[in-house]
Every structure is written in structure tokens, then in C-alpha cells.
XYZ file of C-alpha atoms in Angstrom:
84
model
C 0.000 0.000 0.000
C 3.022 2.153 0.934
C 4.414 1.822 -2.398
C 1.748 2.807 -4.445
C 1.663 5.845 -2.764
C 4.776 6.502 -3.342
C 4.723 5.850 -6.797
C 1.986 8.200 -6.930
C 3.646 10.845 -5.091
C 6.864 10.403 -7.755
C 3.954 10.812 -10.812
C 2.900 13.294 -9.421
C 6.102 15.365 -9.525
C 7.684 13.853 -12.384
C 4.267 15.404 -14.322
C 4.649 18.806 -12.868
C 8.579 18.647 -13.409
C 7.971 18.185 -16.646
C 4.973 20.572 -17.047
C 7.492 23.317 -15.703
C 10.155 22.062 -18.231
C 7.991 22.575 -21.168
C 5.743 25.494 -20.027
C 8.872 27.524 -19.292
C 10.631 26.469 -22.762
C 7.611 26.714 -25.077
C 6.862 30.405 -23.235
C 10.498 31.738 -23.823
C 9.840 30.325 -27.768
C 6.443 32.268 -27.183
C 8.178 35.621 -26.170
C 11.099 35.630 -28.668
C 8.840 35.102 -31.317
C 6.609 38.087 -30.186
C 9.886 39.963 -30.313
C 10.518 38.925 -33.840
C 7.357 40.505 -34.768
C 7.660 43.206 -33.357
C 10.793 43.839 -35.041
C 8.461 45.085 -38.264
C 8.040 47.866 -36.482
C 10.663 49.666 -37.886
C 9.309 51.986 -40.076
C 12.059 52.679 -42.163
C 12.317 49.213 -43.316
C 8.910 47.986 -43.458
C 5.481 49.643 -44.454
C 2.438 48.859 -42.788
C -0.967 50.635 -41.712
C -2.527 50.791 -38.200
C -4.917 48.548 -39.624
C -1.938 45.747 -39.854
C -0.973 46.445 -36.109
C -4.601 45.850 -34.975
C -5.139 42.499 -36.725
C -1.346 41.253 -35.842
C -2.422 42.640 -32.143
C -6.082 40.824 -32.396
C -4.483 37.834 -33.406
C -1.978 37.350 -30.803
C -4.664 38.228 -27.828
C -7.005 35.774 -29.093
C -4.415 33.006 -28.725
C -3.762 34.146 -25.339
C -7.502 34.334 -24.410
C -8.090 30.898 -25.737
C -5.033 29.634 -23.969
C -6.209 30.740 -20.621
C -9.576 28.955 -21.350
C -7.979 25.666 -22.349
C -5.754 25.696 -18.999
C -8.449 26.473 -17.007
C -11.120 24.012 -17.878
C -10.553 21.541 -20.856
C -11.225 22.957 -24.203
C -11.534 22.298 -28.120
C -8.496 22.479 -30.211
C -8.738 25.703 -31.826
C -7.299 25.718 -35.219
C -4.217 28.609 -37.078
C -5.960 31.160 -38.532
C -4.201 34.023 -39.518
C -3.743 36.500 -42.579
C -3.357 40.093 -43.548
């Protein structure tokens, strides 16, 4: 009985070790692509409207808003959709 406890105890933690493992790695990739984007900011390279900024902007919030949903209860897949 002891030991099934235990091995509970070690699944347990060796899920959550590797939830931090990825969460932290895949959110790093998260931010430095952010950064990448906003990178086109530079207006001397790149021409764009305030129209682009909005939709890049709307984009990138409604992945975060349907990423808090999906953590906090389980939710559909929601599929890439994304253009100009």
C-alpha cells in the first residue's frame, strides 16, 4: 500500500517537473517570437498601416484568451488562422 503511494507521489512530480520544463521552454519560444514581430516595427524598413498592427495585435490576444480557457477548464483544439 506504501508503495503505491509513493509511486503516486513520484507521478505526481515527475508530471509537474515536466509541465514546468515545457511550459517555461515553449513560453520563452512564445516571447522571442513576439519579439521577432515586433521587429516590423521599424518603419524605415517595413510599411504597414494601423490597420496591420490591430489584426497582428487581435491575433496574438485571441491566442492568449483561448489559452487561458484551455488551462483552465478543458477545451476544443482551436485551429491557425491568420492573414493580412
Amino acid at each position: 500500500m506504501l508503495e503505491k503511494a509513493t509511486e503516486n507521489t513520484k507521478g505526481k512530480a515527475g508530471k509537474r517537473d515536466k509541465f514546468v520544463e515545457l511550459a517555461e521552454n515553449r513560453t520563452r519560444t512564445a516571447i522571442k517570437a513576439i519579439r521577432t514581430i515586433a521587429k516590423l516595427g521599424n518603419k524605415s524598413a517595413y510599411d504597414y498601416t494601423e490597420t496591420d498592427v490591430k489584426k497582428i495585435a487581435s491575433a496574438l490576444q485571441r491566442e492568449i484568451d483561448a489559452l487561458k480557457a484551455r488551462m483552465m477548464q478543458s477545451g476544443a483544439k482551436d485551429s491557425l488562422d491568420f492573414s493580412l
